[in-house]
PDB file of C-alpha atoms in Angstrom:
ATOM      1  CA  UNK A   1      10.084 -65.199  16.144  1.00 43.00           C
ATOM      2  CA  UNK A   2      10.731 -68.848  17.798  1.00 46.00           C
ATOM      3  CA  UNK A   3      11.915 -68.497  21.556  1.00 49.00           C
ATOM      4  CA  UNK A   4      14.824 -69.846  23.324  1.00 51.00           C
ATOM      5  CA  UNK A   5      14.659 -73.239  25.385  1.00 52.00           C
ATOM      6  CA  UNK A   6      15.454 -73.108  28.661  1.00 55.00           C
ATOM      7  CA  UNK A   7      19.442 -73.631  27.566  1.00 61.00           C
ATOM      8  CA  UNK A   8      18.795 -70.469  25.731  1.00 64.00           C
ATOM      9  CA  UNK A   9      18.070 -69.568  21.887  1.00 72.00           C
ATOM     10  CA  UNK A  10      17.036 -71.332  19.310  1.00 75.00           C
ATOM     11  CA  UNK A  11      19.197 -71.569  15.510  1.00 76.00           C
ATOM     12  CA  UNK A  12      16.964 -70.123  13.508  1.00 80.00           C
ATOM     13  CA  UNK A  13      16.952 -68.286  10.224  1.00 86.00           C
ATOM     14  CA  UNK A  14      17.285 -64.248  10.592  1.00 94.00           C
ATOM     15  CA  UNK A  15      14.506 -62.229   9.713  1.00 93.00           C
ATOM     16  CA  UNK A  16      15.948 -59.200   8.291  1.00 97.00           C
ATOM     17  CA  UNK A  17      17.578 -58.394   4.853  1.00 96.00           C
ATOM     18  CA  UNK A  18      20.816 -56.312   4.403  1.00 97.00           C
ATOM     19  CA  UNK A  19      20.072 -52.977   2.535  1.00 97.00           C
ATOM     20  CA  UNK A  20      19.754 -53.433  -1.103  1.00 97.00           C
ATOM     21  CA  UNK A  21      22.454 -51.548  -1.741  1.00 97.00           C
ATOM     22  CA  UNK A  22      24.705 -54.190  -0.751  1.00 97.00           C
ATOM     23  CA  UNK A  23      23.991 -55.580  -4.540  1.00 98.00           C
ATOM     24  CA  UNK A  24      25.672 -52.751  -5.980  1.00 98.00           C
ATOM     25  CA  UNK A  25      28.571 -52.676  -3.647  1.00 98.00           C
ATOM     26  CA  UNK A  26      29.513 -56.192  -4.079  1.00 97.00           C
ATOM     27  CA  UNK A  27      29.062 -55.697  -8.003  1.00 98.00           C
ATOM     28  CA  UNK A  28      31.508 -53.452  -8.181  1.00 98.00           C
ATOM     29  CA  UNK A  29      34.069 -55.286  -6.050  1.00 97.00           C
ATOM     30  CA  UNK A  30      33.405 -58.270  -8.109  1.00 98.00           C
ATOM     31  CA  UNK A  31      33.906 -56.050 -11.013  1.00 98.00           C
ATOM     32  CA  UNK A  32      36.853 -54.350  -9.919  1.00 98.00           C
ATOM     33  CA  UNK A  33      38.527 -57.615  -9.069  1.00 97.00           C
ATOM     34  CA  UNK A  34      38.039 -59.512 -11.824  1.00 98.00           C
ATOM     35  CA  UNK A  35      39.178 -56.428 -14.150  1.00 97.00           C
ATOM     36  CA  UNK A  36      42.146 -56.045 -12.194  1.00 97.00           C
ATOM     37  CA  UNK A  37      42.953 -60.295 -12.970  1.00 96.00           C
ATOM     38  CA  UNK A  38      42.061 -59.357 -16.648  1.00 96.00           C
ATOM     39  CA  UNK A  39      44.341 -56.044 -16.740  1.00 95.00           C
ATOM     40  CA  UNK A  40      47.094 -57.815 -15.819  1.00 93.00           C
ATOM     41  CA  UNK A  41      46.289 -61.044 -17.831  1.00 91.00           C
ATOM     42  CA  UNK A  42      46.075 -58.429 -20.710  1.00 88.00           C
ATOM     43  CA  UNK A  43      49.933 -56.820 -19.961  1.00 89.00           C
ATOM     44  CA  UNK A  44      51.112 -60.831 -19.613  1.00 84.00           C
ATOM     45  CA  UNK A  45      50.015 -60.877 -23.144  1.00 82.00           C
ATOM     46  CA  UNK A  46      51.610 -58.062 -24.474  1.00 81.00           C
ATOM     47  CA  UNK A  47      55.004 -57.795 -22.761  1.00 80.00           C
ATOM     48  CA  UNK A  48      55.305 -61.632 -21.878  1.00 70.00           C
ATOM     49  CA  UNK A  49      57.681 -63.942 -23.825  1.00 76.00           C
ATOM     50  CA  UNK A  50      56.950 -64.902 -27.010  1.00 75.00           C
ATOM     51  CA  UNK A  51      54.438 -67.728 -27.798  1.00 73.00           C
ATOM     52  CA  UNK A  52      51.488 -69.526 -26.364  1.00 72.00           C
ATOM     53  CA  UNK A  53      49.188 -67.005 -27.894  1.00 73.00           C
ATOM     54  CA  UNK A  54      46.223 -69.113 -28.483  1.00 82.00           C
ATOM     55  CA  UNK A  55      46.943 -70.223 -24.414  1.00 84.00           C
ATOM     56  CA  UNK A  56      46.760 -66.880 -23.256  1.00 84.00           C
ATOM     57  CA  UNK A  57      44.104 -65.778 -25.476  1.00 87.00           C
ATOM     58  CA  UNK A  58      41.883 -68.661 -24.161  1.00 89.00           C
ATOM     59  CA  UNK A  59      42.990 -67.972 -20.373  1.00 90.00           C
ATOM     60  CA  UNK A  60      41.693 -64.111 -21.263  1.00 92.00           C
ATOM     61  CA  UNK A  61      38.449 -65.487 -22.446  1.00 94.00           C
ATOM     62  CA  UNK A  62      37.867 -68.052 -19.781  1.00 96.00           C
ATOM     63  CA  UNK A  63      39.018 -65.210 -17.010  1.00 96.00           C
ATOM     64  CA  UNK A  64      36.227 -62.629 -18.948  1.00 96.00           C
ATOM     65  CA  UNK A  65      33.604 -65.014 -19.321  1.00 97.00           C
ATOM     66  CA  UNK A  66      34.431 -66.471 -15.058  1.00 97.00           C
ATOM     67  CA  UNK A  67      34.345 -62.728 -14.156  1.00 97.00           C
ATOM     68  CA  UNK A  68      31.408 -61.857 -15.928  1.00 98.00           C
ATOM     69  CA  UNK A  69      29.318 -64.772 -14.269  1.00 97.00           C
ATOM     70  CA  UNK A  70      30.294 -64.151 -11.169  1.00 97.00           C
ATOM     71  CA  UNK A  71      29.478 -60.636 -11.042  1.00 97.00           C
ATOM     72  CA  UNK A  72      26.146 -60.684 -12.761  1.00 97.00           C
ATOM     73  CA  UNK A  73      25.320 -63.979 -10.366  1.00 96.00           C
ATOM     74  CA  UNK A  74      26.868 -63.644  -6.405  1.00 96.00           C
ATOM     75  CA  UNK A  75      25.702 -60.174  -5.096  1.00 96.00           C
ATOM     76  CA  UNK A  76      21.984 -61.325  -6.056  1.00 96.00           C
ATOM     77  CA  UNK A  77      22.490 -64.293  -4.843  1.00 95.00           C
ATOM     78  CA  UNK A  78      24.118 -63.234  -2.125  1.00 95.00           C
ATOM     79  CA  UNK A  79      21.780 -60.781  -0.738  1.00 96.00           C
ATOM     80  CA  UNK A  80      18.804 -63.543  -1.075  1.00 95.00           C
ATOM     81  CA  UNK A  81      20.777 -65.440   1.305  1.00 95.00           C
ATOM     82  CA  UNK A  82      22.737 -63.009   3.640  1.00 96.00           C
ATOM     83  CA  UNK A  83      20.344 -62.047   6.890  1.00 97.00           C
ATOM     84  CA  UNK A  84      20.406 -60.823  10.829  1.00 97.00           C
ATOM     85  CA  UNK A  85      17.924 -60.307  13.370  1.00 97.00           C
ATOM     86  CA  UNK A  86      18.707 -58.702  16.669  1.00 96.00           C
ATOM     87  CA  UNK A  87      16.366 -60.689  19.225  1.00 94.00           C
ATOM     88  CA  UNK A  88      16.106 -59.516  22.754  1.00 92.00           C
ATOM     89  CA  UNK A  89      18.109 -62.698  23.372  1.00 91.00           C
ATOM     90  CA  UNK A  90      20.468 -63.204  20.836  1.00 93.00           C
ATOM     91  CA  UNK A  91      21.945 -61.657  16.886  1.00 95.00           C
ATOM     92  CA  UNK A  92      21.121 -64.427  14.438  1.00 96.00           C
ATOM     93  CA  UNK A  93      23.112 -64.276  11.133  1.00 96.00           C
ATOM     94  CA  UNK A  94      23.226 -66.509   8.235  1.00 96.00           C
ATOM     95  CA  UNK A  95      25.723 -65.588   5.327  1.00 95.00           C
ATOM     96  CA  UNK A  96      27.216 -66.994   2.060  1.00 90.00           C
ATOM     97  CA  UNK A  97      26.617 -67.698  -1.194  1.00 80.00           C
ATOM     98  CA  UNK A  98      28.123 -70.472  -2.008  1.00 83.00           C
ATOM     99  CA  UNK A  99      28.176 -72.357   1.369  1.00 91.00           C
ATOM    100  CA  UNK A 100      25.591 -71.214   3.729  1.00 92.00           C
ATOM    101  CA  UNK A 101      26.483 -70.528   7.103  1.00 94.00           C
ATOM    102  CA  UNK A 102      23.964 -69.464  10.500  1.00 94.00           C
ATOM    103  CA  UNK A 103      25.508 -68.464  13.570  1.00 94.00           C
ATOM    104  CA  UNK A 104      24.073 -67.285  16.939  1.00 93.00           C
ATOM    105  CA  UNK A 105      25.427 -65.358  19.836  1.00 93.00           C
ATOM    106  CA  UNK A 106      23.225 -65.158  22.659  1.00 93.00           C
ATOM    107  CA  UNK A 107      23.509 -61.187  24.501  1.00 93.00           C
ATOM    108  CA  UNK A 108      25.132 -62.887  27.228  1.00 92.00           C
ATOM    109  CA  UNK A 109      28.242 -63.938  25.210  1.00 93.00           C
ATOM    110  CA  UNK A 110      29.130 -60.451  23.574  1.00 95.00           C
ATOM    111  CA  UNK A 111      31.752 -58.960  24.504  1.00 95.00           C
ATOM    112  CA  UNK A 112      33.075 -55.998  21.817  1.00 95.00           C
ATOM    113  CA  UNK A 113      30.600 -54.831  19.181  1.00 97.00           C
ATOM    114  CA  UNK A 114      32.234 -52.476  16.807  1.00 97.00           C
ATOM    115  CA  UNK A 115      31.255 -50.973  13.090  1.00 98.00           C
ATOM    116  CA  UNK A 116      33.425 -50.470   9.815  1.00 98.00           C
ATOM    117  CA  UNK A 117      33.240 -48.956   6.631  1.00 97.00           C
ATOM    118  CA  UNK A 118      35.694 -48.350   4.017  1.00 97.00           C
ATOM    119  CA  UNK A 119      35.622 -46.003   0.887  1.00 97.00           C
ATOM    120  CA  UNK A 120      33.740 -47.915  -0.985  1.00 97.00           C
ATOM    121  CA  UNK A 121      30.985 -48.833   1.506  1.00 97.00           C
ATOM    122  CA  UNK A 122      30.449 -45.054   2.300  1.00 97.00           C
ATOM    123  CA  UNK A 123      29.338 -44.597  -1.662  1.00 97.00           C
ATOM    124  CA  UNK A 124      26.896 -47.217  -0.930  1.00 98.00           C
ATOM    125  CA  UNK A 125      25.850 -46.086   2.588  1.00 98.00           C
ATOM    126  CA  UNK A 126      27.080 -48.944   4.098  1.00 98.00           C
ATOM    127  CA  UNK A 127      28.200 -50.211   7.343  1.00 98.00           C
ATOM    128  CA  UNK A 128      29.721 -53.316   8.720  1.00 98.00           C
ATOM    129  CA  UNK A 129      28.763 -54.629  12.350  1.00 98.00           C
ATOM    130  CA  UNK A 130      31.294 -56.733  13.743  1.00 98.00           C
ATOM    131  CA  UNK A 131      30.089 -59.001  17.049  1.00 97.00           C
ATOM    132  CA  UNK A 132      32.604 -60.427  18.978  1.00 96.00           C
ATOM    133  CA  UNK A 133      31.867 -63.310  21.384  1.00 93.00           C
ATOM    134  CA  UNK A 134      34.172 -66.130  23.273  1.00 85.00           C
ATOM    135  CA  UNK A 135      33.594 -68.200  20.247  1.00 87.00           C
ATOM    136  CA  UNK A 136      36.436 -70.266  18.913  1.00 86.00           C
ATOM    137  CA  UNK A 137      34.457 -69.513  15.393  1.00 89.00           C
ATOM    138  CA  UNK A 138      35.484 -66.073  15.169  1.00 92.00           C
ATOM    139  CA  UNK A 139      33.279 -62.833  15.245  1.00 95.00           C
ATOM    140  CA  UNK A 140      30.024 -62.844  13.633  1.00 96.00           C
ATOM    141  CA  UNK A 141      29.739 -60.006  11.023  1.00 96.00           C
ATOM    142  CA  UNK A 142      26.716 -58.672   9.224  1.00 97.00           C
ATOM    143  CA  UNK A 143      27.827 -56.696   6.325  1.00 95.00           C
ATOM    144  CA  UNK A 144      25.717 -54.258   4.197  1.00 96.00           C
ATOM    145  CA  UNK A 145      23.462 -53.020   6.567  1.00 97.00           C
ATOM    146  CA  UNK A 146      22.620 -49.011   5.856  1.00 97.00           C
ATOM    147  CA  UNK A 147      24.790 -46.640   8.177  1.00 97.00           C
ATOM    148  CA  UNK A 148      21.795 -45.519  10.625  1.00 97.00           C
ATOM    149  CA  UNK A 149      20.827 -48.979  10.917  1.00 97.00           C
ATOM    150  CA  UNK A 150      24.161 -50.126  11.651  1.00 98.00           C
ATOM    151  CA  UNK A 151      24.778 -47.804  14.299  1.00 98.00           C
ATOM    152  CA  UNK A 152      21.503 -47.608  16.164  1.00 97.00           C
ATOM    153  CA  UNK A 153      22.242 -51.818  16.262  1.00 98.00           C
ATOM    154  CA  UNK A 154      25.577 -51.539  17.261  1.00 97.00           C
ATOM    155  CA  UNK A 155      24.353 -49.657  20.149  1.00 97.00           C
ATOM    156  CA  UNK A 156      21.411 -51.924  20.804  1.00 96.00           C
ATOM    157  CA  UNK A 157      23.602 -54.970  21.303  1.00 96.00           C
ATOM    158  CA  UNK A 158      26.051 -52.625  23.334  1.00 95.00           C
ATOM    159  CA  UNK A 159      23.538 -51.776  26.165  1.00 94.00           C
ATOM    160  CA  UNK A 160      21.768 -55.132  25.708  1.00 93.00           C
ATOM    161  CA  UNK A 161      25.388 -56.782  26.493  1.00 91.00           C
ATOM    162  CA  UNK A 162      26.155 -54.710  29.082  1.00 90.00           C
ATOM    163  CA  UNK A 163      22.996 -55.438  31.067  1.00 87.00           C
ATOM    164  CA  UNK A 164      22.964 -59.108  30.915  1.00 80.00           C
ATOM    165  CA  UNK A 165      23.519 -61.049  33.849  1.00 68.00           C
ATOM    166  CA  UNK A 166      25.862 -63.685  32.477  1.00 65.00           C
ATOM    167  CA  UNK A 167      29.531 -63.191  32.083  1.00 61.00           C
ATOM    168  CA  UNK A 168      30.430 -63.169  28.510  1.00 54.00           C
ATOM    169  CA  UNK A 169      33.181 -65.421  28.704  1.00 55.00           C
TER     170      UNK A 169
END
């Protein structure tokens, strides 16, 4: 772990993986998504106006074969790249896939620190941790962490936050 400087923590890539799980949930969004696009591509063909058949046929096919990469390639991908690390003076994250993006937000900046999970997370055992900070770049969110993990950081950073000496502002 690198320390802060004397103006405070370092940027620095996170140390700790999401659950593995997080894979499967984001393959079956993927999924679900793209079948959705190709469900409806699929009723365009059949009840649509008359024509363009060889158009729509090679929309279907380009749509199958976009969805297909997509969901075999981003949640592996994604979950190589997607990390956190709570440090006694900071959360570190670094998400993406595509464009890779690390954020910090020292203990003295947070100010709410809540936790979601929808249906579909709560197959997976998953929980969101949402960070909230003064930051004009919006929360910082780790998703796919496992629920008791989740929690027990969500009330880390809460008592860490609240016993900082720094107004979070």
């Amino acid at each position: 772990m690198t320390a802060g400087t004397a103006a405070g923590p370092v940027l620095r890539r996170p140390g700790n993986r999401l659950e593995r799980r997080a894979v499967g949930y984001w393959t079956v969004r993927a999924a679900a998504a793209w079948l959705l696009l190709l469900g409806a591509q699929g009723l365009w063909s059949l009840f649509g106006p008359d024509g363009h058949g060889t158009l729509r046929q090679a929309a279907f096919a380009a749509t199958a074969v976009a969805g297909a990469a997509h969901t075999l390639v981003m949640p592996s991908w994604r979950y190589r790249v997607h990390r956190w690390e709570a440090a006694p003076e900071a959360l570190y994250t670094q998400t993406g896939w595509l464009v890779e993006e690390r954020r910090i937000a020292p203990v003295s900046r947070i100010q709410t620190v809540d936790t979601a999970r929808g249906p579909l997370e709560q197959l997976f055992g998953l929980t969101n941790v949402t960070v909230t900070t003064a930051s004009a770049a919006g929360p910082l969110v780790i998703q796919g962490l496992g629920h008791t993990a989740a929690m027990e950081l969500a009330a880390s950073l809460t008592q860490r936050a609240q016993l900082a000496k720094d107004d979070a502002t």
